[in-house]
């Protein structure tokens, strides 16, 4: 199983890469696009997908029991791009879902 340190390292790497790819113009554009208040890095969705896929491949253990807590951590941040990453990662393990995963 992936250790807490390794999972924190992967999450931190995702966040660092998002911060490095951030575009202030896209942040402003995104804030005008959404009616509700959003927190953005300001990254195009294709770039978000590329970054999230790269870091998903780094996970040594891709069981849902490992991936779901990482997704929860990404969701908690409130950043739109991190929520996209959580959705992409949870979708990647969809074949592991069972009835107990849904309330």
mmCIF file with all atom_site columns, N, CA, C and O in Angstrom, residues 18 26 30-31 33-34 36-43 45 48 74-75 77-88:
data_model
loop_
_atom_site.group_PDB
_atom_site.id
_atom_site.type_symbol
_atom_site.label_atom_id
_atom_site.label_alt_id
_atom_site.label_comp_id
_atom_site.label_asym_id
_atom_site.label_entity_id
_atom_site.label_seq_id
_atom_site.pdbx_PDB_ins_code
_atom_site.Cartn_x
_atom_site.Cartn_y
_atom_site.Cartn_z
_atom_site.occupancy
_atom_site.B_iso_or_equiv
_atom_site.pdbx_formal_charge
_atom_site.auth_seq_id
_atom_site.auth_comp_id
_atom_site.auth_asym_id
_atom_site.auth_atom_id
_atom_site.pdbx_PDB_model_num
ATOM 1   N N  . UNK A 1 18 ? 0.687   22.401 -10.900 1.00 0.00 ? 18 UNK A N  1
ATOM 2   C CA . UNK A 1 18 ? -0.437  23.295 -11.207 1.00 0.00 ? 18 UNK A CA 1
ATOM 3   C C  . UNK A 1 18 ? -0.047  24.753 -10.955 1.00 0.00 ? 18 UNK A C  1
ATOM 4   O O  . UNK A 1 18 ? -0.345  25.629 -11.769 1.00 0.00 ? 18 UNK A O  1
ATOM 5   N N  . UNK A 1 26 ? -6.010  33.425 -17.336 1.00 0.00 ? 26 UNK A N  1
ATOM 6   C CA . UNK A 1 26 ? -7.024  32.368 -17.292 1.00 0.00 ? 26 UNK A CA 1
ATOM 7   C C  . UNK A 1 26 ? -7.786  32.366 -15.972 1.00 0.00 ? 26 UNK A C  1
ATOM 8   O O  . UNK A 1 26 ? -8.967  32.014 -15.935 1.00 0.00 ? 26 UNK A O  1
ATOM 9   N N  . UNK A 1 30 ? -11.697 32.712 -16.055 1.00 0.00 ? 30 UNK A N  1
ATOM 10  C CA . UNK A 1 30 ? -12.496 31.693 -15.392 1.00 0.00 ? 30 UNK A CA 1
ATOM 11  C C  . UNK A 1 30 ? -13.442 32.280 -14.360 1.00 0.00 ? 30 UNK A C  1
ATOM 12  O O  . UNK A 1 30 ? -14.590 31.854 -14.228 1.00 0.00 ? 30 UNK A O  1
ATOM 13  N N  . UNK A 1 31 ? -12.981 33.273 -13.632 1.00 0.00 ? 31 UNK A N  1
ATOM 14  C CA . UNK A 1 31 ? -13.838 33.904 -12.621 1.00 0.00 ? 31 UNK A CA 1
ATOM 15  C C  . UNK A 1 31 ? -15.001 34.649 -13.269 1.00 0.00 ? 31 UNK A C  1
ATOM 16  O O  . UNK A 1 31 ? -16.078 34.738 -12.686 1.00 0.00 ? 31 UNK A O  1
ATOM 17  N N  . UNK A 1 33 ? -16.352 33.617 -16.102 1.00 0.00 ? 33 UNK A N  1
ATOM 18  C CA . UNK A 1 33 ? -17.167 32.563 -16.715 1.00 0.00 ? 33 UNK A CA 1
ATOM 19  C C  . UNK A 1 33 ? -18.173 31.962 -15.729 1.00 0.00 ? 33 UNK A C  1
ATOM 20  O O  . UNK A 1 33 ? -19.327 31.746 -16.060 1.00 0.00 ? 33 UNK A O  1
ATOM 21  N N  . UNK A 1 34 ? -17.719 31.678 -14.519 1.00 0.00 ? 34 UNK A N  1
ATOM 22  C CA . UNK A 1 34 ? -18.574 31.034 -13.526 1.00 0.00 ? 34 UNK A CA 1
ATOM 23  C C  . UNK A 1 34 ? -19.389 32.069 -12.770 1.00 0.00 ? 34 UNK A C  1
ATOM 24  O O  . UNK A 1 34 ? -18.878 33.106 -12.376 1.00 0.00 ? 34 UNK A O  1
ATOM 25  N N  . UNK A 1 36 ? -20.854 31.444 -9.815  1.00 0.00 ? 36 UNK A N  1
ATOM 26  C CA . UNK A 1 36 ? -20.484 31.319 -8.414  1.00 0.00 ? 36 UNK A CA 1
ATOM 27  C C  . UNK A 1 36 ? -18.990 31.589 -8.256  1.00 0.00 ? 36 UNK A C  1
ATOM 28  O O  . UNK A 1 36 ? -18.245 31.578 -9.234  1.00 0.00 ? 36 UNK A O  1
ATOM 29  N N  . UNK A 1 37 ? -18.590 31.822 -7.027  1.00 0.00 ? 37 UNK A N  1
ATOM 30  C CA . UNK A 1 37 ? -17.169 32.068 -6.775  1.00 0.00 ? 37 UNK A CA 1
ATOM 31  C C  . UNK A 1 37 ? -16.402 30.751 -6.899  1.00 0.00 ? 37 UNK A C  1
ATOM 32  O O  . UNK A 1 37 ? -16.826 29.721 -6.376  1.00 0.00 ? 37 UNK A O  1
ATOM 33  N N  . UNK A 1 38 ? -15.290 30.790 -7.613  1.00 0.00 ? 38 UNK A N  1
ATOM 34  C CA . UNK A 1 38 ? -14.456 29.604 -7.804  1.00 0.00 ? 38 UNK A CA 1
ATOM 35  C C  . UNK A 1 38 ? -13.007 29.945 -7.458  1.00 0.00 ? 38 UNK A C  1
ATOM 36  O O  . UNK A 1 38 ? -12.590 31.084 -7.537  1.00 0.00 ? 38 UNK A O  1
ATOM 37  N N  . UNK A 1 39 ? -12.291 28.915 -7.084  1.00 0.00 ? 39 UNK A N  1
ATOM 38  C CA . UNK A 1 39 ? -10.860 29.044 -6.835  1.00 0.00 ? 39 UNK A CA 1
ATOM 39  C C  . UNK A 1 39 ? -10.149 28.300 -7.945  1.00 0.00 ? 39 UNK A C  1
ATOM 40  O O  . UNK A 1 39 ? -10.403 27.110 -8.167  1.00 0.00 ? 39 UNK A O  1
ATOM 41  N N  . UNK A 1 40 ? -9.293  29.001 -8.652  1.00 0.00 ? 40 UNK A N  1
ATOM 42  C CA . UNK A 1 40 ? -8.646  28.448 -9.843  1.00 0.00 ? 40 UNK A CA 1
ATOM 43  C C  . UNK A 1 40 ? -7.134  28.635 -9.800  1.00 0.00 ? 40 UNK A C  1
ATOM 44  O O  . UNK A 1 40 ? -6.644  29.624 -9.267  1.00 0.00 ? 40 UNK A O  1
ATOM 45  N N  . UNK A 1 41 ? -6.445  27.693 -10.409 1.00 0.00 ? 41 UNK A N  1
ATOM 46  C CA . UNK A 1 41 ? -5.034  27.911 -10.721 1.00 0.00 ? 41 UNK A CA 1
ATOM 47  C C  . UNK A 1 41 ? -4.930  28.692 -12.026 1.00 0.00 ? 41 UNK A C  1
ATOM 48  O O  . UNK A 1 41 ? -3.960  29.393 -12.259 1.00 0.00 ? 41 UNK A O  1
ATOM 49  N N  . UNK A 1 42 ? -5.923  28.513 -12.890 1.00 0.00 ? 42 UNK A N  1
ATOM 50  C CA . UNK A 1 42 ? -5.897  29.150 -14.195 1.00 0.00 ? 42 UNK A CA 1
ATOM 51  C C  . UNK A 1 42 ? -5.110  28.317 -15.194 1.00 0.00 ? 42 UNK A C  1
ATOM 52  O O  . UNK A 1 42 ? -4.091  28.754 -15.717 1.00 0.00 ? 42 UNK A O  1
ATOM 53  N N  . UNK A 1 43 ? -5.581  27.110 -15.428 1.00 0.00 ? 43 UNK A N  1
ATOM 54  C CA . UNK A 1 43 ? -4.906  26.181 -16.341 1.00 0.00 ? 43 UNK A CA 1
ATOM 55  C C  . UNK A 1 43 ? -5.956  25.608 -17.294 1.00 0.00 ? 43 UNK A C  1
ATOM 56  O O  . UNK A 1 43 ? -7.048  25.241 -16.863 1.00 0.00 ? 43 UNK A O  1
ATOM 57  N N  . UNK A 1 45 ? -7.980  22.967 -19.459 1.00 0.00 ? 45 UNK A N  1
ATOM 58  C CA . UNK A 1 45 ? -8.358  21.610 -19.058 1.00 0.00 ? 45 UNK A CA 1
ATOM 59  C C  . UNK A 1 45 ? -7.474  20.534 -19.689 1.00 0.00 ? 45 UNK A C  1
ATOM 60  O O  . UNK A 1 45 ? -7.205  19.508 -19.068 1.00 0.00 ? 45 UNK A O  1
ATOM 61  N N  . UNK A 1 48 ? -4.501  20.321 -17.513 1.00 0.00 ? 48 UNK A N  1
ATOM 62  C CA . UNK A 1 48 ? -4.864  19.673 -16.249 1.00 0.00 ? 48 UNK A CA 1
ATOM 63  C C  . UNK A 1 48 ? -4.906  18.159 -16.452 1.00 0.00 ? 48 UNK A C  1
ATOM 64  O O  . UNK A 1 48 ? -4.362  17.404 -15.642 1.00 0.00 ? 48 UNK A O  1
ATOM 65  N N  . UNK A 1 74 ? -7.670  15.956 -2.700  1.00 0.00 ? 74 UNK A N  1
ATOM 66  C CA . UNK A 1 74 ? -7.738  16.927 -3.799  1.00 0.00 ? 74 UNK A CA 1
ATOM 67  C C  . UNK A 1 74 ? -9.047  17.712 -3.754  1.00 0.00 ? 74 UNK A C  1
ATOM 68  O O  . UNK A 1 74 ? -9.056  18.923 -3.963  1.00 0.00 ? 74 UNK A O  1
ATOM 69  N N  . UNK A 1 75 ? -10.162 17.047 -3.468  1.00 0.00 ? 75 UNK A N  1
ATOM 70  C CA . UNK A 1 75 ? -11.464 17.724 -3.403  1.00 0.00 ? 75 UNK A CA 1
ATOM 71  C C  . UNK A 1 75 ? -11.481 18.784 -2.309  1.00 0.00 ? 75 UNK A C  1
ATOM 72  O O  . UNK A 1 75 ? -12.082 19.845 -2.473  1.00 0.00 ? 75 UNK A O  1
ATOM 73  N N  . UNK A 1 77 ? -9.335  20.804 -1.297  1.00 0.00 ? 77 UNK A N  1
ATOM 74  C CA . UNK A 1 77 ? -8.603  22.045 -1.558  1.00 0.00 ? 77 UNK A CA 1
ATOM 75  C C  . UNK A 1 77 ? -9.507  23.167 -2.048  1.00 0.00 ? 77 UNK A C  1
ATOM 76  O O  . UNK A 1 77 ? -9.223  24.341 -1.829  1.00 0.00 ? 77 UNK A O  1
ATOM 77  N N  . UNK A 1 78 ? -10.566 22.805 -2.754  1.00 0.00 ? 78 UNK A N  1
ATOM 78  C CA . UNK A 1 78 ? -11.450 23.816 -3.301  1.00 0.00 ? 78 UNK A CA 1
ATOM 79  C C  . UNK A 1 78 ? -11.030 24.340 -4.660  1.00 0.00 ? 78 UNK A C  1
ATOM 80  O O  . UNK A 1 78 ? -11.745 25.131 -5.274  1.00 0.00 ? 78 UNK A O  1
ATOM 81  N N  . UNK A 1 79 ? -9.879  23.919 -5.159  1.00 0.00 ? 79 UNK A N  1
ATOM 82  C CA . UNK A 1 79 ? -9.415  24.351 -6.485  1.00 0.00 ? 79 UNK A CA 1
ATOM 83  C C  . UNK A 1 79 ? -10.119 23.531 -7.560  1.00 0.00 ? 79 UNK A C  1
ATOM 84  O O  . UNK A 1 79 ? -10.187 22.301 -7.471  1.00 0.00 ? 79 UNK A O  1
ATOM 85  N N  . UNK A 1 80 ? -10.601 24.211 -8.569  1.00 0.00 ? 80 UNK A N  1
ATOM 86  C CA . UNK A 1 80 ? -11.316 23.553 -9.657  1.00 0.00 ? 80 UNK A CA 1
ATOM 87  C C  . UNK A 1 80 ? -10.441 22.501 -10.344 1.00 0.00 ? 80 UNK A C  1
ATOM 88  O O  . UNK A 1 80 ? -10.884 21.379 -10.611 1.00 0.00 ? 80 UNK A O  1
ATOM 89  N N  . UNK A 1 81 ? -9.201  22.843 -10.614 1.00 0.00 ? 81 UNK A N  1
ATOM 90  C CA . UNK A 1 81 ? -8.303  21.921 -11.318 1.00 0.00 ? 81 UNK A CA 1
ATOM 91  C C  . UNK A 1 81 ? -8.009  20.677 -10.482 1.00 0.00 ? 81 UNK A C  1
ATOM 92  O O  . UNK A 1 81 ? -7.856  19.580 -11.021 1.00 0.00 ? 81 UNK A O  1
ATOM 93  N N  . UNK A 1 82 ? -7.941  20.829 -9.161  1.00 0.00 ? 82 UNK A N  1
ATOM 94  C CA . UNK A 1 82 ? -7.726  19.665 -8.304  1.00 0.00 ? 82 UNK A CA 1
ATOM 95  C C  . UNK A 1 82 ? -8.966  18.783 -8.280  1.00 0.00 ? 82 UNK A C  1
ATOM 96  O O  . UNK A 1 82 ? -8.857  17.555 -8.205  1.00 0.00 ? 82 UNK A O  1
ATOM 97  N N  . UNK A 1 83 ? -10.150 19.392 -8.356  1.00 0.00 ? 83 UNK A N  1
ATOM 98  C CA . UNK A 1 83 ? -11.367 18.575 -8.412  1.00 0.00 ? 83 UNK A CA 1
ATOM 99  C C  . UNK A 1 83 ? -11.429 17.809 -9.733  1.00 0.00 ? 83 UNK A C  1
ATOM 100 O O  . UNK A 1 83 ? -11.871 16.659 -9.764  1.00 0.00 ? 83 UNK A O  1
ATOM 101 N N  . UNK A 1 84 ? -10.980 18.420 -10.839 1.00 0.00 ? 84 UNK A N  1
ATOM 102 C CA . UNK A 1 84 ? -10.900 17.701 -12.112 1.00 0.00 ? 84 UNK A CA 1
ATOM 103 C C  . UNK A 1 84 ? -9.970  16.500 -11.985 1.00 0.00 ? 84 UNK A C  1
ATOM 104 O O  . UNK A 1 84 ? -10.260 15.419 -12.497 1.00 0.00 ? 84 UNK A O  1
ATOM 105 N N  . UNK A 1 85 ? -8.850  16.703 -11.320 1.00 0.00 ? 85 UNK A N  1
ATOM 106 C CA . UNK A 1 85 ? -7.890  15.615 -11.121 1.00 0.00 ? 85 UNK A CA 1
ATOM 107 C C  . UNK A 1 85 ? -8.525  14.492 -10.310 1.00 0.00 ? 85 UNK A C  1
ATOM 108 O O  . UNK A 1 85 ? -8.384  13.309 -10.658 1.00 0.00 ? 85 UNK A O  1
ATOM 109 N N  . UNK A 1 86 ? -9.240  14.841 -9.246  1.00 0.00 ? 86 UNK A N  1
ATOM 110 C CA . UNK A 1 86 ? -9.921  13.827 -8.432  1.00 0.00 ? 86 UNK A CA 1
ATOM 111 C C  . UNK A 1 86 ? -10.926 13.038 -9.277  1.00 0.00 ? 86 UNK A C  1
ATOM 112 O O  . UNK A 1 86 ? -11.016 11.810 -9.160  1.00 0.00 ? 86 UNK A O  1
ATOM 113 N N  . UNK A 1 87 ? -11.651 13.741 -10.126 1.00 0.00 ? 87 UNK A N  1
ATOM 114 C CA . UNK A 1 87 ? -12.615 13.061 -11.006 1.00 0.00 ? 87 UNK A CA 1
ATOM 115 C C  . UNK A 1 87 ? -11.899 12.131 -11.981 1.00 0.00 ? 87 UNK A C  1
ATOM 116 O O  . UNK A 1 87 ? -12.332 10.993 -12.196 1.00 0.00 ? 87 UNK A O  1
ATOM 117 N N  . UNK A 1 88 ? -10.810 12.599 -12.568 1.00 0.00 ? 88 UNK A N  1
ATOM 118 C CA . UNK A 1 88 ? -10.047 11.770 -13.511 1.00 0.00 ? 88 UNK A CA 1
ATOM 119 C C  . UNK A 1 88 ? -9.496  10.524 -12.828 1.00 0.00 ? 88 UNK A C  1
ATOM 120 O O  . UNK A 1 88 ? -9.571  9.420  -13.376 1.00 0.00 ? 88 UNK A O  1
#
